[in-house]
mmCIF file of C-alpha atoms and ligand atoms in Angstrom:
data_model
loop_
_atom_site.group_PDB
_atom_site.id
_atom_site.type_symbol
_atom_site.label_atom_id
_atom_site.label_comp_id
_atom_site.label_asym_id
_atom_site.label_seq_id
_atom_site.Cartn_x
_atom_site.Cartn_y
_atom_site.Cartn_z
ATOM 1 C CA MET A 1 7.527 76.737 2.104
ATOM 2 C CA ASP A 2 5.472 79.718 3.313
ATOM 3 C CA ASN A 3 8.550 81.616 4.410
ATOM 4 C CA ILE A 4 10.391 81.035 1.148
ATOM 5 C CA PHE A 5 11.826 84.534 0.836
ATOM 6 C CA GLU A 6 12.955 84.663 4.423
ATOM 7 C CA VAL A 7 14.882 81.436 3.779
ATOM 8 C CA LEU A 8 16.285 82.302 0.344
ATOM 9 C CA ASN A 9 17.378 85.791 1.377
ATOM 10 C CA ASN A 10 19.535 84.227 4.032
ATOM 11 C CA PHE A 11 21.724 82.352 1.542
ATOM 12 C CA ASN A 12 24.455 83.756 -0.629
ATOM 13 C CA PHE A 13 22.799 83.118 -4.000
ATOM 14 C CA SER A 14 23.786 85.225 -6.980
ATOM 15 C CA GLY A 15 21.242 87.184 -8.998
ATOM 16 C CA SER A 16 17.547 87.554 -8.418
ATOM 17 C CA TYR A 17 14.815 85.037 -7.606
ATOM 18 C CA GLU A 18 12.891 83.468 -10.503
ATOM 19 C CA SER A 19 11.079 80.377 -9.175
ATOM 20 C CA HIS A 20 11.066 77.410 -6.818
ATOM 21 C CA ILE A 21 9.464 73.968 -7.002
ATOM 22 C CA PRO A 22 9.456 70.848 -4.773
ATOM 23 C CA TYR A 23 12.075 68.452 -6.113
ATOM 24 C CA GLY A 24 13.197 64.821 -5.801
ATOM 25 C CA SER A 25 11.570 61.961 -3.954
ATOM 26 C CA GLY A 26 13.619 61.403 -0.801
ATOM 27 C CA HIS A 27 11.831 59.978 2.232
ATOM 28 C CA ILE A 28 13.558 62.148 4.821
ATOM 29 C CA ASN A 29 14.272 65.773 3.920
ATOM 30 C CA SER A 30 12.161 68.217 1.886
ATOM 31 C CA THR A 31 13.913 69.436 -1.219
ATOM 32 C CA PHE A 32 13.297 72.411 -3.510
ATOM 33 C CA LEU A 33 14.813 73.388 -6.828
ATOM 34 C CA VAL A 34 15.319 77.133 -6.797
ATOM 35 C CA THR A 35 16.114 79.198 -9.883
ATOM 36 C CA TYR A 36 17.789 82.609 -9.879
ATOM 37 C CA LYS A 37 18.817 84.833 -12.756
ATOM 38 C CA ASP A 38 22.153 86.569 -12.795
ATOM 39 C CA ASN A 39 22.865 88.930 -15.719
ATOM 40 C CA GLY A 40 20.507 86.929 -17.906
ATOM 41 C CA GLU A 41 22.123 83.642 -16.884
ATOM 42 C CA GLU A 42 20.071 81.002 -15.079
ATOM 43 C CA LYS A 43 21.494 79.849 -11.723
ATOM 44 C CA LYS A 44 20.004 76.748 -10.136
ATOM 45 C CA TYR A 45 20.213 75.802 -6.481
ATOM 46 C CA ILE A 46 18.916 73.050 -4.245
ATOM 47 C CA VAL A 47 17.411 74.167 -0.945
ATOM 48 C CA GLN A 48 16.627 71.525 1.607
ATOM 49 C CA ARG A 49 14.688 71.553 4.827
ATOM 50 C CA ILE A 50 16.549 69.178 7.127
ATOM 51 C CA ASN A 51 14.435 66.649 8.984
ATOM 52 C CA LYS A 52 15.004 67.625 12.625
ATOM 53 C CA ASN A 53 12.987 64.653 13.790
ATOM 54 C CA VAL A 54 15.580 62.321 12.249
ATOM 55 C CA PHE A 55 18.787 64.306 12.792
ATOM 56 C CA SER A 56 19.208 65.478 16.339
ATOM 57 C CA ASP A 57 22.528 67.303 16.063
ATOM 58 C CA VAL A 58 22.461 69.287 12.843
ATOM 59 C CA ASP A 59 25.687 71.198 13.643
ATOM 60 C CA LYS A 60 27.601 67.965 13.738
ATOM 61 C CA LEU A 61 25.713 66.585 10.740
ATOM 62 C CA MET A 62 26.707 69.593 8.662
ATOM 63 C CA ASP A 63 30.309 69.484 9.926
ATOM 64 C CA ASN A 64 30.460 65.888 8.671
ATOM 65 C CA ILE A 65 29.182 66.836 5.258
ATOM 66 C CA PHE A 66 31.484 69.841 4.935
ATOM 67 C CA GLY A 67 34.412 67.673 6.037
ATOM 68 C CA VAL A 68 33.632 64.925 3.550
ATOM 69 C CA THR A 69 32.897 67.221 0.604
ATOM 70 C CA SER A 70 36.035 69.339 1.201
ATOM 71 C CA TYR A 71 38.089 66.157 1.261
ATOM 72 C CA LEU A 72 36.419 64.833 -1.890
ATOM 73 C CA ARG A 73 36.987 68.133 -3.712
ATOM 74 C CA GLU A 74 40.738 67.808 -3.208
ATOM 75 C CA LYS A 75 40.768 64.153 -4.266
ATOM 76 C CA ILE A 76 38.697 64.879 -7.355
ATOM 77 C CA LYS A 77 40.890 67.839 -8.337
ATOM 78 C CA ALA A 78 44.027 65.766 -7.845
ATOM 79 C CA SER A 79 42.714 63.081 -10.164
ATOM 80 C CA GLY A 80 41.875 65.623 -12.877
ATOM 81 C CA GLY A 81 38.101 65.530 -12.277
ATOM 82 C CA ASP A 82 35.625 68.399 -12.117
ATOM 83 C CA GLU A 83 35.184 69.176 -8.429
ATOM 84 C CA ASN A 84 32.223 71.422 -9.170
ATOM 85 C CA ARG A 85 30.167 68.559 -10.558
ATOM 86 C CA GLU A 86 31.541 65.429 -8.942
ATOM 87 C CA THR A 87 30.746 66.307 -5.356
ATOM 88 C CA LEU A 88 28.209 68.489 -3.578
ATOM 89 C CA ASN A 89 29.056 72.159 -3.214
ATOM 90 C CA PHE A 90 27.327 73.815 -0.309
ATOM 91 C CA ILE A 91 26.383 77.457 -0.108
ATOM 92 C CA LYS A 92 26.748 79.091 3.262
ATOM 93 C CA THR A 93 24.270 81.507 4.748
ATOM 94 C CA VAL A 94 24.860 85.258 4.589
ATOM 95 C CA ASP A 95 26.170 84.934 8.163
ATOM 96 C CA GLY A 96 28.711 82.349 7.054
ATOM 97 C CA LYS A 97 26.866 79.452 8.685
ATOM 98 C CA LYS A 98 26.432 75.963 7.275
ATOM 99 C CA TYR A 99 22.651 76.034 7.605
ATOM 100 C CA TYR A 100 19.931 78.562 8.308
ATOM 101 C CA THR A 101 17.566 78.441 11.281
ATOM 102 C CA ALA A 102 14.287 80.017 10.192
ATOM 103 C CA LYS A 103 12.093 82.074 12.497
ATOM 104 C CA ASP A 104 9.728 79.119 12.791
ATOM 105 C CA GLY A 105 12.624 76.963 14.000
ATOM 106 C CA LYS A 106 12.983 74.899 10.808
ATOM 107 C CA LEU A 107 16.463 74.268 9.437
ATOM 108 C CA TYR A 108 17.580 74.790 5.844
ATOM 109 C CA ARG A 109 20.727 74.167 3.834
ATOM 110 C CA ALA A 110 21.567 74.955 0.239
ATOM 111 C CA TYR A 111 23.817 73.617 -2.466
ATOM 112 C CA VAL A 112 24.619 74.364 -6.047
ATOM 113 C CA PHE A 113 22.443 72.317 -8.402
ATOM 114 C CA VAL A 114 24.848 70.013 -10.210
ATOM 115 C CA SER A 115 24.684 71.348 -13.757
ATOM 116 C CA ASP A 116 23.080 69.188 -16.444
ATOM 117 C CA SER A 117 22.290 66.490 -13.924
ATOM 118 C CA VAL A 118 19.354 64.188 -13.482
ATOM 119 C CA GLY A 119 18.422 61.590 -10.858
ATOM 120 C CA TYR A 120 16.439 58.390 -11.420
ATOM 121 C CA ASN A 121 14.048 56.376 -9.292
ATOM 122 C CA SER A 122 14.512 53.343 -11.492
ATOM 123 C CA ALA A 123 17.139 52.281 -13.990
ATOM 124 C CA ASP A 124 15.808 51.659 -17.469
ATOM 125 C CA SER A 125 18.941 49.765 -18.467
ATOM 126 C CA ALA A 126 21.549 47.573 -16.819
ATOM 127 C CA GLU A 127 24.167 50.010 -18.091
ATOM 128 C CA LEU A 128 22.656 52.886 -16.123
ATOM 129 C CA PHE A 129 22.631 50.753 -13.001
ATOM 130 C CA ARG A 130 26.247 49.725 -13.612
ATOM 131 C CA GLN A 131 27.073 53.442 -13.667
ATOM 132 C CA SER A 132 25.619 53.858 -10.180
ATOM 133 C CA GLY A 133 27.782 50.944 -9.027
ATOM 134 C CA ILE A 134 30.831 52.707 -10.411
ATOM 135 C CA ALA A 135 29.817 55.906 -8.586
ATOM 136 C CA PHE A 136 29.331 54.269 -5.182
ATOM 137 C CA GLY A 137 32.425 52.078 -5.614
ATOM 138 C CA ARG A 138 34.457 55.156 -6.454
ATOM 139 C CA PHE A 139 32.968 57.057 -3.529
ATOM 140 C CA GLN A 140 34.200 54.311 -1.238
ATOM 141 C CA LYS A 141 37.618 54.286 -2.859
ATOM 142 C CA LEU A 142 38.015 58.067 -2.610
ATOM 143 C CA LEU A 143 37.154 57.976 1.096
ATOM 144 C CA ALA A 144 39.403 54.998 1.904
ATOM 145 C CA ASP A 145 41.904 57.221 3.751
ATOM 146 C CA PHE A 146 39.436 59.718 5.177
ATOM 147 C CA PRO A 147 40.028 60.116 8.928
ATOM 148 C CA ALA A 148 37.032 58.161 10.157
ATOM 149 C CA GLU A 149 37.551 59.310 13.748
ATOM 150 C CA THR A 150 36.580 62.867 12.731
ATOM 151 C CA LEU A 151 33.117 61.697 11.681
ATOM 152 C CA TYR A 152 30.207 62.107 14.036
ATOM 153 C CA GLU A 153 27.790 59.172 13.976
ATOM 154 C CA THR A 154 24.712 60.976 12.662
ATOM 155 C CA LEU A 155 22.419 57.977 13.146
ATOM 156 C CA PRO A 156 23.944 55.485 15.583
ATOM 157 C CA GLU A 157 23.228 51.786 14.917
ATOM 158 C CA PHE A 158 21.915 52.770 11.479
ATOM 159 C CA HIS A 159 22.649 49.415 9.842
ATOM 160 C CA ASN A 160 22.868 47.387 13.013
ATOM 161 C CA THR A 161 20.209 44.928 11.928
ATOM 162 C CA LYS A 162 20.204 43.159 15.273
ATOM 163 C CA HIS A 163 19.560 46.454 17.032
ATOM 164 C CA ARG A 164 16.818 47.297 14.527
ATOM 165 C CA TYR A 165 15.153 43.979 15.315
ATOM 166 C CA GLU A 166 15.561 43.810 19.083
ATOM 167 C CA THR A 167 15.367 47.461 20.038
ATOM 168 C CA GLU A 168 12.987 48.867 17.444
ATOM 169 C CA PHE A 169 10.942 46.176 15.694
ATOM 170 C CA LEU A 170 10.042 43.867 18.615
ATOM 171 C CA PRO A 171 9.061 46.745 20.943
ATOM 172 C CA ALA A 172 6.931 48.289 18.168
ATOM 173 C CA VAL A 173 5.093 44.974 17.747
ATOM 174 C CA GLU A 174 4.677 44.678 21.499
ATOM 175 C CA LYS A 175 3.447 48.243 21.927
ATOM 176 C CA ASN A 176 1.133 48.158 18.913
ATOM 177 C CA ALA A 177 0.727 51.908 19.379
ATOM 178 C CA LYS A 178 -1.784 52.437 16.569
ATOM 179 C CA GLY A 179 -3.645 49.139 16.795
ATOM 180 C CA ARG A 180 -2.279 48.134 13.397
ATOM 181 C CA LYS A 181 -0.746 44.817 14.437
ATOM 182 C CA ASN A 182 -3.708 42.738 13.298
ATOM 183 C CA THR A 183 -3.233 44.076 9.746
ATOM 184 C CA CYS A 184 0.309 42.744 9.461
ATOM 185 C CA GLU A 185 0.509 39.480 11.415
ATOM 186 C CA GLU A 186 1.789 37.601 8.368
ATOM 187 C CA GLN A 187 4.626 40.089 7.827
ATOM 188 C CA ILE A 188 5.561 40.069 11.516
ATOM 189 C CA LYS A 189 5.783 36.274 11.408
ATOM 190 C CA PHE A 190 7.884 36.404 8.227
ATOM 191 C CA VAL A 191 10.362 38.705 9.989
ATOM 192 C CA ASN A 192 10.431 36.685 13.215
ATOM 193 C CA ASP A 193 11.007 33.441 11.299
ATOM 194 C CA ARG A 194 14.153 35.014 9.869
ATOM 195 C CA SER A 195 15.483 36.786 12.957
ATOM 196 C CA ALA A 196 18.687 34.742 12.683
ATOM 197 C CA TYR A 197 19.684 36.888 9.673
ATOM 198 C CA CYS A 198 19.975 39.931 11.909
ATOM 199 C CA SER A 199 23.206 39.052 13.700
ATOM 200 C CA ARG A 200 25.236 37.797 10.733
ATOM 201 C CA PHE A 201 27.151 41.039 10.148
ATOM 202 C CA THR A 202 27.127 42.275 13.742
ATOM 203 C CA ASP A 203 28.835 39.030 14.800
ATOM 204 C CA MET A 204 31.394 39.354 12.027
ATOM 205 C CA ILE A 205 32.162 42.944 13.047
ATOM 206 C CA SER A 206 32.542 41.945 16.699
ATOM 207 C CA ASP A 207 35.026 39.206 15.985
ATOM 208 C CA GLY A 208 36.969 41.278 13.481
ATOM 209 C CA ARG A 209 36.056 39.372 10.335
ATOM 210 C CA LEU A 210 34.503 42.422 8.658
ATOM 211 C CA PRO A 211 36.359 45.778 8.654
ATOM 212 C CA LEU A 212 34.672 49.124 9.265
ATOM 213 C CA ARG A 213 35.241 51.625 6.466
ATOM 214 C CA VAL A 214 33.883 55.087 5.720
ATOM 215 C CA THR A 215 30.672 54.298 3.881
ATOM 216 C CA HIS A 216 27.680 56.144 2.456
ATOM 217 C CA ASN A 217 24.992 53.941 4.012
ATOM 218 C CA ASP A 218 22.085 55.139 1.860
ATOM 219 C CA THR A 219 23.000 54.038 -1.632
ATOM 220 C CA LYS A 220 19.681 54.332 -3.413
ATOM 221 C CA LEU A 221 19.824 54.936 -7.135
ATOM 222 C CA ASN A 222 18.288 58.381 -6.602
ATOM 223 C CA ASN A 223 21.265 59.326 -4.449
ATOM 224 C CA VAL A 224 23.467 59.431 -7.547
ATOM 225 C CA LEU A 225 23.247 62.189 -10.137
ATOM 226 C CA PHE A 226 23.760 61.365 -13.811
ATOM 227 C CA ASP A 227 24.802 63.576 -16.692
ATOM 228 C CA LYS A 228 21.562 64.275 -18.515
ATOM 229 C CA ASN A 229 23.251 64.071 -21.917
ATOM 230 C CA THR A 230 25.507 61.026 -21.525
ATOM 231 C CA ASN A 231 23.829 59.180 -18.618
ATOM 232 C CA LYS A 232 27.227 58.706 -17.007
ATOM 233 C CA ALA A 233 27.108 58.848 -13.206
ATOM 234 C CA ILE A 234 28.706 62.067 -11.985
ATOM 235 C CA CYS A 235 28.060 62.682 -8.332
ATOM 236 C CA VAL A 236 27.071 60.839 -5.165
ATOM 237 C CA ILE A 237 24.681 62.936 -3.048
ATOM 238 C CA ASP A 238 22.643 62.666 0.161
ATOM 239 C CA LEU A 239 25.628 62.524 2.488
ATOM 240 C CA ASP A 240 23.670 62.653 5.758
ATOM 241 C CA THR A 241 24.539 59.086 6.638
ATOM 242 C CA VAL A 242 28.240 59.014 5.740
ATOM 243 C CA MET A 243 29.615 57.178 8.768
ATOM 244 C CA PRO A 244 31.858 54.254 9.590
ATOM 245 C CA GLY A 245 30.112 51.168 8.211
ATOM 246 C CA LEU A 246 30.517 48.115 6.037
ATOM 247 C CA ALA A 247 31.205 48.126 2.308
ATOM 248 C CA LEU A 248 28.463 45.499 2.316
ATOM 249 C CA TYR A 249 25.862 48.014 3.482
ATOM 250 C CA ASP A 250 26.529 50.163 0.437
ATOM 251 C CA PHE A 251 26.525 47.262 -1.978
ATOM 252 C CA GLY A 252 23.450 45.609 -0.495
ATOM 253 C CA ASP A 253 21.317 48.720 -0.226
ATOM 254 C CA SER A 254 21.911 49.634 -3.871
ATOM 255 C CA ILE A 255 20.763 46.196 -4.982
ATOM 256 C CA ARG A 256 17.727 46.388 -2.711
ATOM 257 C CA PHE A 257 16.490 49.527 -4.408
ATOM 258 C CA GLY A 258 17.803 49.372 -7.951
ATOM 259 C CA ALA A 259 17.706 45.656 -8.813
ATOM 260 C CA ASN A 260 14.110 45.239 -7.696
ATOM 261 C CA THR A 261 12.007 44.544 -10.808
ATOM 262 C CA ALA A 262 9.425 46.924 -9.316
ATOM 263 C CA ALA A 263 9.447 50.197 -7.402
ATOM 264 C CA GLU A 264 10.050 50.009 -3.645
ATOM 265 C CA ASP A 265 6.380 50.773 -3.008
ATOM 266 C CA GLU A 266 4.764 48.734 -5.793
ATOM 267 C CA ALA A 267 1.671 47.147 -4.272
ATOM 268 C CA ASP A 268 1.342 44.371 -6.867
ATOM 269 C CA LEU A 269 3.776 41.889 -5.364
ATOM 270 C CA SER A 270 3.756 39.704 -8.467
ATOM 271 C CA LYS A 271 5.890 42.422 -10.053
ATOM 272 C CA VAL A 272 8.550 42.303 -7.320
ATOM 273 C CA GLY A 273 11.724 40.267 -7.780
ATOM 274 C CA ILE A 274 15.488 40.393 -8.106
ATOM 275 C CA ASN A 275 16.738 41.343 -11.552
ATOM 276 C CA LEU A 276 19.878 39.212 -11.904
ATOM 277 C CA GLU A 277 21.110 41.065 -14.961
ATOM 278 C CA TYR A 278 21.033 44.320 -12.976
ATOM 279 C CA PHE A 279 22.596 42.602 -9.980
ATOM 280 C CA LYS A 280 25.519 41.537 -12.139
ATOM 281 C CA ALA A 281 25.880 44.929 -13.801
ATOM 282 C CA TYR A 282 25.968 46.741 -10.458
ATOM 283 C CA ALA A 283 28.454 44.262 -9.006
ATOM 284 C CA GLU A 284 30.735 44.761 -12.011
ATOM 285 C CA GLY A 285 30.567 48.535 -11.637
ATOM 286 C CA PHE A 286 31.048 48.576 -7.876
ATOM 287 C CA LEU A 287 33.871 46.024 -7.881
ATOM 288 C CA SER A 288 35.684 47.771 -10.754
ATOM 289 C CA GLN A 289 36.308 50.625 -8.287
ATOM 290 C CA ALA A 290 36.215 49.188 -4.774
ATOM 291 C CA GLY A 291 36.944 45.530 -5.517
ATOM 292 C CA GLN A 292 40.697 45.611 -4.994
ATOM 293 C CA SER A 293 40.392 46.862 -1.459
ATOM 294 C CA LEU A 294 37.752 44.337 -0.379
ATOM 295 C CA ASP A 295 38.685 41.420 1.863
ATOM 296 C CA GLN A 296 37.630 37.879 1.052
ATOM 297 C CA ALA A 297 35.019 37.922 3.842
ATOM 298 C CA GLU A 298 33.442 41.000 2.264
ATOM 299 C CA LYS A 299 33.386 39.426 -1.192
ATOM 300 C CA ASP A 300 31.901 36.234 0.235
ATOM 301 C CA ASN A 301 29.005 38.210 1.709
ATOM 302 C CA LEU A 302 28.122 40.513 -1.191
ATOM 303 C CA ALA A 303 25.165 38.431 -2.334
ATOM 304 C CA PHE A 304 23.837 37.991 1.195
ATOM 305 C CA SER A 305 24.246 41.727 1.899
ATOM 306 C CA ALA A 306 21.570 42.469 -0.705
ATOM 307 C CA LEU A 307 19.171 40.178 1.107
ATOM 308 C CA LEU A 308 20.067 41.528 4.544
ATOM 309 C CA MET A 309 19.751 45.203 3.586
ATOM 310 C CA THR A 310 16.359 44.427 2.033
ATOM 311 C CA PHE A 311 15.271 42.541 5.136
ATOM 312 C CA GLU A 312 16.416 45.391 7.373
ATOM 313 C CA CYS A 313 14.612 47.992 5.298
ATOM 314 C CA ALA A 314 11.427 45.906 5.334
ATOM 315 C CA MET A 315 11.676 45.727 9.098
ATOM 316 C CA ARG A 316 12.153 49.507 9.318
ATOM 317 C CA PHE A 317 9.075 50.157 7.151
ATOM 318 C CA LEU A 318 7.031 47.706 9.205
ATOM 319 C CA THR A 319 8.263 49.238 12.465
ATOM 320 C CA ASP A 320 7.289 52.695 11.226
ATOM 321 C CA TYR A 321 3.870 51.431 10.154
ATOM 322 C CA LEU A 322 3.294 49.965 13.623
ATOM 323 C CA ASN A 323 4.491 53.192 15.255
ATOM 324 C CA GLY A 324 2.113 55.308 13.179
ATOM 325 C CA ASP A 325 4.425 56.635 10.413
ATOM 326 C CA THR A 326 6.669 58.844 12.476
ATOM 327 C CA TYR A 327 9.908 58.423 10.492
ATOM 328 C CA PHE A 328 9.502 57.976 6.727
ATOM 329 C CA LYS A 329 7.417 60.382 4.666
ATOM 330 C CA THR A 330 4.258 58.634 3.482
ATOM 331 C CA ALA A 331 1.724 59.515 0.809
ATOM 332 C CA TYR A 332 -1.201 57.466 2.209
ATOM 333 C CA PRO A 333 -1.967 55.606 5.469
ATOM 334 C CA GLU A 334 -0.827 52.107 4.371
ATOM 335 C CA HIS A 335 2.224 53.335 2.505
ATOM 336 C CA ASN A 336 4.760 51.915 4.949
ATOM 337 C CA LEU A 337 2.924 48.582 5.038
ATOM 338 C CA VAL A 338 2.940 48.401 1.246
ATOM 339 C CA ARG A 339 6.666 49.172 1.258
ATOM 340 C CA ALA A 340 7.289 46.498 3.897
ATOM 341 C CA LYS A 341 5.324 43.851 1.982
ATOM 342 C CA ASN A 342 7.199 44.779 -1.166
ATOM 343 C CA GLN A 343 10.597 44.481 0.494
ATOM 344 C CA LEU A 344 9.667 41.156 2.116
ATOM 345 C CA ALA A 345 8.586 39.831 -1.267
ATOM 346 C CA LEU A 346 11.992 40.821 -2.554
ATOM 347 C CA VAL A 347 13.652 39.001 0.353
ATOM 348 C CA ALA A 348 11.679 35.871 -0.518
ATOM 349 C CA ASP A 349 12.746 36.105 -4.153
ATOM 350 C CA MET A 350 16.389 36.658 -3.207
ATOM 351 C CA GLU A 351 16.253 33.582 -0.968
ATOM 352 C CA LYS A 352 15.180 31.578 -4.023
ATOM 353 C CA HIS A 353 17.948 33.026 -6.154
ATOM 354 C CA MET A 354 20.748 33.209 -3.589
ATOM 355 C CA ASP A 355 22.816 30.480 -5.252
ATOM 356 C CA GLU A 356 22.645 32.273 -8.591
ATOM 357 C CA MET A 357 23.562 35.577 -6.959
ATOM 358 C CA LYS A 358 26.580 33.972 -5.320
ATOM 359 C CA ALA A 359 27.591 32.348 -8.602
ATOM 360 C CA ILE A 360 27.453 35.734 -10.328
ATOM 361 C CA ILE A 361 29.762 37.267 -7.718
ATOM 362 C CA ASN A 362 32.143 34.309 -7.992
ATOM 363 C CA SER A 363 32.261 34.720 -11.753
ATOM 364 C CA LEU A 364 33.516 38.304 -11.498
HETATM 365 P P1 ADP B 1 16.663 62.982 0.856
HETATM 366 O O1 ADP B 1 17.559 62.846 2.055
HETATM 367 O O2 ADP B 1 15.312 63.457 1.212
HETATM 368 O O3 ADP B 1 16.658 61.722 0.043
HETATM 369 P P2 ADP B 1 18.460 64.158 -1.147
HETATM 370 O O4 ADP B 1 19.642 64.893 -0.623
HETATM 371 O O5 ADP B 1 18.696 62.795 -1.691
HETATM 372 O O6 ADP B 1 17.301 64.148 -0.035
HETATM 373 O O7 ADP B 1 17.803 65.075 -2.267
HETATM 374 C C1 ADP B 1 16.567 64.751 -2.866
HETATM 375 C C2 ADP B 1 16.688 64.790 -4.392
HETATM 376 O O8 ADP B 1 17.067 66.105 -4.835
HETATM 377 C C3 ADP B 1 17.766 63.878 -4.960
HETATM 378 O O9 ADP B 1 17.298 62.570 -5.127
HETATM 379 C C4 ADP B 1 18.124 64.570 -6.267
HETATM 380 O O10 ADP B 1 17.205 64.227 -7.277
HETATM 381 C C5 ADP B 1 17.937 66.042 -5.959
HETATM 382 N N1 ADP B 1 19.194 66.729 -5.626
HETATM 383 C C6 ADP B 1 19.736 66.837 -4.379
HETATM 384 N N2 ADP B 1 20.858 67.553 -4.415
HETATM 385 C C7 ADP B 1 21.069 67.916 -5.692
HETATM 386 C C8 ADP B 1 22.077 68.702 -6.365
HETATM 387 N N3 ADP B 1 23.090 69.268 -5.716
HETATM 388 N N4 ADP B 1 21.961 68.885 -7.709
HETATM 389 C C9 ADP B 1 20.907 68.336 -8.372
HETATM 390 N N5 ADP B 1 19.931 67.589 -7.802
HETATM 391 C C10 ADP B 1 19.998 67.383 -6.480
HETATM 392 C C1 GN1 B 2 15.591 56.839 3.246
HETATM 393 O O1 GN1 B 2 16.567 59.731 2.370
HETATM 394 P P1 GN1 B 2 16.349 58.641 1.389
HETATM 395 O O2 GN1 B 2 15.013 58.648 0.775
HETATM 396 O O3 GN1 B 2 17.475 58.609 0.394
HETATM 397 C C2 GN1 B 2 16.398 56.299 4.426
HETATM 398 C C3 GN1 B 2 17.161 55.048 3.990
HETATM 399 C C4 GN1 B 2 16.178 53.996 3.488
HETATM 400 C C5 GN1 B 2 15.366 54.596 2.353
HETATM 401 C C6 GN1 B 2 14.307 53.647 1.876
HETATM 402 C C7 GN1 B 2 18.364 58.668 6.584
HETATM 403 O O4 GN1 B 2 16.487 57.248 2.225
HETATM 404 O O5 GN1 B 2 17.884 54.525 5.070
HETATM 405 O O6 GN1 B 2 16.874 52.865 3.026
HETATM 406 O O7 GN1 B 2 14.727 55.829 2.763
HETATM 407 N N1 GN1 B 2 17.321 57.323 4.901
HETATM 408 C C8 GN1 B 2 17.438 57.577 6.209
HETATM 409 O O8 GN1 B 2 13.855 54.065 0.652
HETATM 410 O O9 GN1 B 2 16.840 56.941 7.079
HETATM 411 MG MG1 MG B 3 18.047 60.865 -1.102
#
């Protein structure tokens, strides 16, 4: 951030500037941890540059997030929780706006750093992963009565797997914009051979078998903050994609990321697989909070949702690779291809273990 002081001086932070460092490992926005000092006391903030390429209407995006976090604050207070730690608290600009437009046109927002919190890119125990299931299950429960019609759809068709396949993946293969198609023929075939997966949920939504709820839609482990002393999950973050969706999206996407025996971009595919112990732990945590409100059709599809969200994500990485890496942040030229191969390996492993995954859900 070259214009760091221009940006920081436009937010209502207390005290005086001490330091700032890049923070977190999200694929979309750019995040900084900023430290101020106020009367000798350290004040930490998160400042984020919003990805304008991904989010086209940032006013509406920020209205969504303010709406959801204000609602959650009241719910958390009413249940005796700590509203300053259990949901995001945004800081407005000195002009009272929800985000700051810098002179170079880039957009920034700021929130209070959740005190004594830490995020993880992998869970080193099933218990930690169970905690994230509790957090996302609770998030869903708390938003059960949120007026969904007030939410703007920040990313339309976000988890419409059929749309992702027909309208994004197939045209990217056809266009072959960067001449990369010959480096991923095997992966393209793998996806095409399984195209029937894509319409499972869209069909069930159309004929009313699966209900739309207010969902998070990006339930990676690193979108939950944990208490750094107790490792209990405290706060669900990254609310850019809170939209009407399926409970199954939230369940499945968490499994995709957190129950993989390897990182999402591990290149050694022999390390990739579904960790059934973690799968069970997450399901227990998630269902302990959201289980009562789930319909039978949702419960019946929990195991498959993990496979479908993994398949969809693989397709998105492969699409982005074919398009020349225009969406996800990448660290090297083949990064999206490595991610896609990894996710497809996980799909293959889940196919092998689908009966066991279903049996685990049935046992709960
Ligand atoms: P992205 O959309 O790029 O994934 P996130 O909103 O998830 O961005 O933020 C990136 C990372 O910054 C998170 O994974 C988390 O580690 C950290 N982070 C974000 N907000 C806070 C906060 N309020 N308090 C502490 N850490 C935070
Ligand atoms: C992105 O922003 P982040 O890193 O939490 C993406 C998710 C993908 C994920 C894959 C808005 O999540 O949909 O599943 O990368 N978020 C958006 O790791 O597209
Ligand atoms: Mg994130």
